[in-house]
């Protein structure tokens, strides 16, 4: 039987709120068994860019990443956000190790080809390095990934954190029984975004199509659910979406997705 592995992604809304981040990291530290954290930080990057007088441009939820912006996101994702999380997990007795995709060649990518839109230094993932990640897990380290990949030729690339989480879960799924958790500020996929009690508890391929055609899923939820099904179609066992209470298993109010 395969060992269980939890791959957990947290979004920018949780990271930028110190209390929410602490609550999340406490819940994450209590997850039993092997675990990996992937964090975003898009809002923090936008805030720092504004302070530096650099305009942020998003197209379809993806950041146009020019040369100045790739420096900003490297500072924020690989530096401030990643190292704060690692230090706070150390304080909770989790031996966390922070990684970008360049560290240990853990996430290989290529610069997105220019079609109608030039996204700049945005990376499309080619593969992850499951051996490295398994080795880290085997010596009791907990990998903490930020939203940076690399092209193998010296260039760091910006890759959406939801995508990094699904690709890592896929990369690990042949070795571990892998569950992917998307943890954000809502209780799951909601029928009405304004009503936190309207959680859709179970989604499968058929109900996903219905939610799409009824326009229930919008904005950031569109690429997130695309990543969920991409993971499930590539041997990840289960995907769950919800707020922090989903992790401590004290609630049944979250969304579980299976094919
Ligand atoms: N049906 C829905 N259920 C829940 N959230 C939804 C839904 N449709 C759109 N959203 C929006 O998607 C957002 C989550 O996407 P995003 O901001 O990209 O997440 P993250 O914080 O993980 O980066 C929610 O904050 C919510 O405003
Ligand atoms: C290419 C691209 O758009 N990358 C994202 C990476 C950060 C991220 O995904 O952060 P959240 O999870 O907090 O949204 C960005 O720069 O905003």
Short mmCIF file of C-alpha atoms and ligand atoms in Angstrom, two decimals:
data_model
loop_
_atom_site.label_atom_id
_atom_site.label_comp_id
_atom_site.label_asym_id
_atom_site.label_seq_id
_atom_site.Cartn_x
_atom_site.Cartn_y
_atom_site.Cartn_z
CA UNK A 1 0.00 0.00 0.00
CA UNK A 2 1.24 3.49 -0.85
CA UNK A 3 2.03 6.03 1.89
CA UNK A 4 -0.35 8.98 2.10
CA UNK A 5 0.79 12.46 1.06
CA UNK A 6 -1.06 15.76 1.46
CA UNK A 7 -0.19 18.58 -0.95
CA UNK A 8 -1.69 21.82 0.39
CA UNK A 9 -1.89 25.15 -1.45
CA UNK A 10 -2.63 28.46 0.25
CA UNK A 11 -3.59 31.58 -1.59
CA UNK A 12 -2.61 35.21 -1.24
CA UNK A 13 -5.65 36.21 0.82
CA UNK A 14 -4.51 33.90 3.62
CA UNK A 15 -0.82 34.84 3.42
CA UNK A 16 -1.34 38.58 3.63
CA UNK A 17 -3.37 38.36 6.86
CA UNK A 18 -1.02 37.55 9.77
CA UNK A 19 -3.71 36.00 11.98
CA UNK A 20 -5.16 33.92 9.14
CA UNK A 21 -1.66 32.75 8.20
CA UNK A 22 -0.87 31.72 11.77
CA UNK A 23 -4.16 29.82 12.06
CA UNK A 24 -3.47 28.11 8.75
CA UNK A 25 0.12 27.16 9.68
CA UNK A 26 -1.06 25.70 13.00
CA UNK A 27 -3.61 23.55 11.13
CA UNK A 28 -1.01 22.60 8.51
CA UNK A 29 1.51 21.61 11.19
CA UNK A 30 -1.06 19.21 12.69
CA UNK A 31 -1.74 17.31 9.45
CA UNK A 32 -0.69 13.73 10.08
CA UNK A 33 1.71 12.03 7.71
CA UNK A 34 3.78 13.39 4.86
CA UNK A 35 2.94 16.86 3.60
CA UNK A 36 4.03 19.57 1.19
CA UNK A 37 2.96 23.22 1.19
CA UNK A 38 2.68 25.41 -1.92
CA UNK A 39 2.02 29.11 -1.42
CA UNK A 40 1.04 31.99 -3.65
CA UNK A 41 1.46 35.62 -2.73
CA UNK A 42 0.13 37.48 -5.74
CA UNK A 43 -1.42 40.24 -3.63
CA UNK A 44 1.82 40.87 -1.71
CA UNK A 45 3.70 41.09 -5.03
CA UNK A 46 1.20 43.63 -6.35
CA UNK A 47 1.56 45.68 -3.14
CA UNK A 48 5.38 45.74 -3.32
CA UNK A 49 5.33 46.52 -7.05
CA UNK A 50 3.05 49.51 -6.34
CA UNK A 51 5.45 50.76 -3.64
CA UNK A 52 8.29 50.51 -6.16
CA UNK A 53 6.26 52.36 -8.80
CA UNK A 54 5.85 49.27 -11.00
CA UNK A 55 2.42 48.71 -12.53
CA UNK A 56 0.89 45.21 -12.25
CA UNK A 57 -0.96 43.80 -15.26
CA UNK A 58 -3.04 40.64 -15.04
CA UNK A 59 -4.59 38.89 -18.05
CA UNK A 60 -6.99 35.97 -17.38
CA UNK A 61 -5.70 35.81 -13.81
CA UNK A 62 -2.06 35.54 -14.94
CA UNK A 63 0.54 38.23 -14.22
CA UNK A 64 2.34 39.81 -17.17
CA UNK A 65 5.87 39.32 -15.87
CA UNK A 66 8.42 41.69 -17.44
CA UNK A 67 12.08 41.89 -16.32
CA UNK A 68 11.34 44.31 -13.44
CA UNK A 69 8.36 42.24 -12.31
CA UNK A 70 10.27 38.95 -12.25
CA UNK A 71 12.70 40.61 -9.81
CA UNK A 72 9.82 41.76 -7.60
CA UNK A 73 8.13 38.35 -7.55
CA UNK A 74 11.45 36.62 -6.82
CA UNK A 75 11.89 38.91 -3.80
CA UNK A 76 8.34 38.39 -2.60
CA UNK A 77 7.64 34.71 -3.38
CA UNK A 78 11.14 33.25 -2.97
CA UNK A 79 12.15 35.68 -0.21
CA UNK A 80 9.69 37.36 2.10
CA UNK A 81 6.69 35.02 1.82
CA UNK A 82 8.61 31.74 1.64
CA UNK A 83 11.09 32.48 4.43
CA UNK A 84 8.42 33.87 6.79
CA UNK A 85 6.37 30.70 6.34
CA UNK A 86 9.41 28.47 6.87
CA UNK A 87 10.42 30.33 10.04
CA UNK A 88 6.88 30.23 11.43
CA UNK A 89 6.65 26.48 10.76
CA UNK A 90 9.97 25.93 12.53
CA UNK A 91 8.36 27.61 15.54
CA UNK A 92 5.60 24.99 15.31
CA UNK A 93 8.14 22.12 15.31
CA UNK A 94 7.86 21.41 11.59
CA UNK A 95 11.26 21.05 9.94
CA UNK A 96 10.30 23.06 6.87
CA UNK A 97 12.61 23.72 3.93
CA UNK A 98 11.80 26.50 1.48
CA UNK A 99 12.23 25.86 -2.23
CA UNK A 100 11.79 27.62 -5.55
CA UNK A 101 11.64 25.45 -8.66
CA UNK A 102 15.34 26.16 -9.26
CA UNK A 103 16.35 24.67 -5.90
CA UNK A 104 17.30 21.06 -6.45
CA UNK A 105 15.98 21.47 -10.03
CA UNK A 106 12.62 20.73 -8.43
CA UNK A 107 10.33 22.38 -11.02
CA UNK A 108 11.43 22.58 -14.65
CA UNK A 109 9.57 24.90 -17.01
CA UNK A 110 9.87 26.84 -20.25
CA UNK A 111 8.92 30.43 -20.93
CA UNK A 112 5.36 30.55 -22.24
CA UNK A 113 5.46 31.01 -26.03
CA UNK A 114 4.10 34.36 -27.23
CA UNK A 115 0.73 33.97 -28.97
CA UNK A 116 -1.86 36.78 -28.78
CA UNK A 117 -0.39 37.82 -25.42
CA UNK A 118 3.22 38.09 -24.32
CA UNK A 119 3.17 37.01 -20.66
CA UNK A 120 6.91 37.67 -20.33
CA UNK A 121 8.76 35.54 -17.80
CA UNK A 122 5.87 33.17 -17.08
CA UNK A 123 6.74 29.48 -16.97
CA UNK A 124 4.75 26.50 -18.27
CA UNK A 125 5.78 23.43 -16.26
CA UNK A 126 7.53 20.54 -18.03
CA UNK A 127 8.06 18.38 -14.97
CA UNK A 128 8.86 18.19 -11.30
CA UNK A 129 11.62 16.22 -9.58
CA UNK A 130 9.79 13.60 -7.48
CA UNK A 131 13.03 11.84 -6.42
CA UNK A 132 14.35 15.01 -4.80
CA UNK A 133 11.03 15.69 -3.09
CA UNK A 134 10.75 12.06 -1.86
CA UNK A 135 14.29 12.25 -0.50
CA UNK A 136 13.45 15.40 1.44
CA UNK A 137 10.29 13.78 2.83
CA UNK A 138 12.25 10.66 3.79
CA UNK A 139 14.55 12.67 6.07
CA UNK A 140 11.58 14.31 7.75
CA UNK A 141 11.80 17.66 5.95
CA UNK A 142 8.58 19.39 4.88
CA UNK A 143 9.05 21.13 1.49
CA UNK A 144 7.53 24.62 1.16
CA UNK A 145 7.27 25.65 -2.49
CA UNK A 146 6.76 29.17 -3.78
CA UNK A 147 5.39 30.16 -7.20
CA UNK A 148 8.74 30.15 -9.03
CA UNK A 149 9.93 27.66 -11.65
CA UNK A 150 13.07 27.85 -13.82
CA UNK A 151 14.11 27.17 -17.40
CA UNK A 152 17.39 25.35 -16.74
CA UNK A 153 19.29 28.14 -18.52
CA UNK A 154 19.48 30.52 -15.59
CA UNK A 155 16.09 32.18 -15.81
CA UNK A 156 13.54 32.11 -12.98
CA UNK A 157 9.95 32.03 -14.21
CA UNK A 158 6.64 33.00 -12.61
CA UNK A 159 4.18 30.09 -12.42
CA UNK A 160 0.74 30.30 -10.85
CA UNK A 161 0.78 28.63 -7.43
CA UNK A 162 -2.39 26.58 -8.13
CA UNK A 163 -0.62 25.09 -11.16
CA UNK A 164 2.55 24.36 -9.17
CA UNK A 165 0.43 22.55 -6.55
CA UNK A 166 -1.36 20.38 -9.12
CA UNK A 167 1.88 19.52 -10.97
CA UNK A 168 3.65 18.57 -7.73
CA UNK A 169 0.67 16.42 -6.71
CA UNK A 170 0.77 14.72 -10.15
CA UNK A 171 4.53 14.20 -9.92
CA UNK A 172 4.22 12.55 -6.50
CA UNK A 173 1.10 10.47 -7.26
CA UNK A 174 2.97 7.46 -8.66
CA UNK A 175 4.81 7.05 -5.34
CA UNK A 176 2.22 8.23 -2.81
CA UNK A 177 -1.55 8.16 -2.42
CA UNK A 178 -1.83 11.89 -2.94
CA UNK A 179 -4.60 14.27 -1.87
CA UNK A 180 -4.46 17.85 -3.12
CA UNK A 181 -5.99 20.55 -0.87
CA UNK A 182 -6.74 24.06 -2.14
CA UNK A 183 -7.10 26.16 0.99
CA UNK A 184 -8.49 29.67 0.51
CA UNK A 185 -10.79 32.12 2.27
CA UNK A 186 -14.09 30.54 1.15
CA UNK A 187 -15.57 27.29 2.50
CA UNK A 188 -15.35 25.64 -0.92
CA UNK A 189 -17.06 25.97 -4.27
CA UNK A 190 -20.16 28.02 -3.49
CA UNK A 191 -23.48 28.09 -5.35
CA UNK A 192 -23.65 31.76 -4.32
CA UNK A 193 -20.28 33.45 -3.67
CA UNK A 194 -21.94 35.73 -1.12
CA UNK A 195 -23.31 32.80 0.92
CA UNK A 196 -20.67 30.76 2.75
CA UNK A 197 -23.22 28.07 3.58
CA UNK A 198 -23.96 27.32 -0.07
CA UNK A 199 -21.03 24.89 -0.39
CA UNK A 200 -21.23 22.30 -3.16
CA UNK A 201 -19.98 19.31 -1.13
CA UNK A 202 -19.24 16.94 -4.00
CA UNK A 203 -18.25 17.63 -7.58
CA UNK A 204 -17.57 15.14 -10.35
CA UNK A 205 -16.98 15.52 -14.09
CA UNK A 206 -20.70 15.78 -14.88
CA UNK A 207 -21.61 18.25 -12.12
CA UNK A 208 -18.51 20.34 -13.03
CA UNK A 209 -19.87 20.78 -16.57
CA UNK A 210 -23.24 21.85 -15.14
CA UNK A 211 -21.62 24.37 -12.75
CA UNK A 212 -19.65 25.80 -15.68
CA UNK A 213 -22.68 26.11 -17.97
CA UNK A 214 -24.72 27.72 -15.17
CA UNK A 215 -21.88 30.29 -14.65
CA UNK A 216 -21.59 29.33 -10.96
CA UNK A 217 -17.82 29.16 -11.32
CA UNK A 218 -16.10 32.45 -12.13
CA UNK A 219 -12.90 34.48 -11.71
CA UNK A 220 -10.10 32.70 -9.82
CA UNK A 221 -12.28 29.61 -9.43
CA UNK A 222 -12.14 28.85 -13.17
CA UNK A 223 -8.38 28.11 -13.38
CA UNK A 224 -8.47 26.54 -9.90
CA UNK A 225 -11.05 23.93 -10.93
CA UNK A 226 -9.24 23.38 -14.22
CA UNK A 227 -6.15 22.50 -12.13
CA UNK A 228 -8.24 20.19 -9.92
CA UNK A 229 -9.45 18.13 -12.89
CA UNK A 230 -5.99 18.17 -14.48
CA UNK A 231 -4.66 16.59 -11.26
CA UNK A 232 -7.49 14.02 -11.05
CA UNK A 233 -7.02 13.07 -14.71
CA UNK A 234 -3.35 12.40 -13.92
CA UNK A 235 -3.69 9.89 -11.06
CA UNK A 236 -4.11 12.24 -8.08
CA UNK A 237 -6.63 10.42 -5.83
CA UNK A 238 -8.71 13.27 -4.46
CA UNK A 239 -8.90 17.09 -4.47
CA UNK A 240 -10.50 19.15 -1.69
CA UNK A 241 -11.28 22.87 -1.63
CA UNK A 242 -12.17 24.87 1.45
CA UNK A 243 -11.03 27.16 4.23
CA UNK A 244 -8.63 26.29 7.03
CA UNK A 245 -11.24 24.27 8.97
CA UNK A 246 -11.06 21.67 6.17
CA UNK A 247 -7.54 20.74 7.37
CA UNK A 248 -8.33 20.01 11.00
CA UNK A 249 -11.20 17.76 9.93
CA UNK A 250 -13.59 19.49 12.36
CA UNK A 251 -15.95 20.35 9.55
CA UNK A 252 -17.69 18.61 6.70
CA UNK A 253 -18.35 21.93 5.02
CA UNK A 254 -15.87 21.84 2.15
CA UNK A 255 -15.81 20.62 -1.44
CA UNK A 256 -14.50 17.18 -2.41
CA UNK A 257 -13.80 16.55 -6.08
CA UNK A 258 -13.47 13.10 -7.63
CA UNK A 259 -13.77 12.10 -11.28
N1 LIG B 1 -18.50 29.48 -7.14
C1 LIG B 1 -17.52 30.04 -6.44
N2 LIG B 1 -17.22 29.59 -5.21
C2 LIG B 1 -16.23 30.12 -4.47
N3 LIG B 1 -15.45 31.15 -4.89
C3 LIG B 1 -15.68 31.65 -6.12
C4 LIG B 1 -16.71 31.11 -6.96
N4 LIG B 1 -16.69 31.79 -8.13
C5 LIG B 1 -15.74 32.70 -8.03
N5 LIG B 1 -15.10 32.64 -6.84
C6 LIG B 1 -14.00 33.52 -6.42
O1 LIG B 1 -12.78 32.82 -6.58
C7 LIG B 1 -11.90 33.28 -5.54
C8 LIG B 1 -10.79 32.26 -5.34
O2 LIG B 1 -9.86 32.33 -6.37
P1 LIG B 1 -8.42 32.99 -6.13
O3 LIG B 1 -8.59 34.37 -5.58
O4 LIG B 1 -7.66 32.82 -7.37
O5 LIG B 1 -7.88 32.01 -4.99
P2 LIG B 1 -6.52 32.04 -4.16
O6 LIG B 1 -6.78 32.87 -2.96
O7 LIG B 1 -6.30 30.61 -3.81
O8 LIG B 1 -5.45 32.59 -5.06
C9 LIG B 1 -12.77 33.47 -4.35
O9 LIG B 1 -12.23 34.41 -3.45
C10 LIG B 1 -14.08 33.95 -4.97
O10 LIG B 1 -14.17 35.35 -4.92
C1 LIG B 2 1.80 33.61 -13.59
C2 LIG B 2 1.10 34.13 -12.37
O1 LIG B 2 0.08 34.78 -12.47
N1 LIG B 2 1.64 33.83 -11.20
C3 LIG B 2 1.09 34.24 -9.94
C4 LIG B 2 1.88 33.55 -8.87
C5 LIG B 2 1.40 33.84 -7.46
C6 LIG B 2 0.10 33.19 -7.15
O2 LIG B 2 -0.38 32.27 -7.82
O3 LIG B 2 -0.47 33.71 -6.01
P1 LIG B 2 -1.96 33.42 -5.46
O4 LIG B 2 -2.12 31.95 -5.30
O5 LIG B 2 -1.90 34.15 -4.18
O6 LIG B 2 -2.93 34.01 -6.46
C7 LIG B 2 1.18 35.77 -9.77
O7 LIG B 2 2.26 36.32 -10.00
O8 LIG B 2 0.20 36.37 -9.29
#
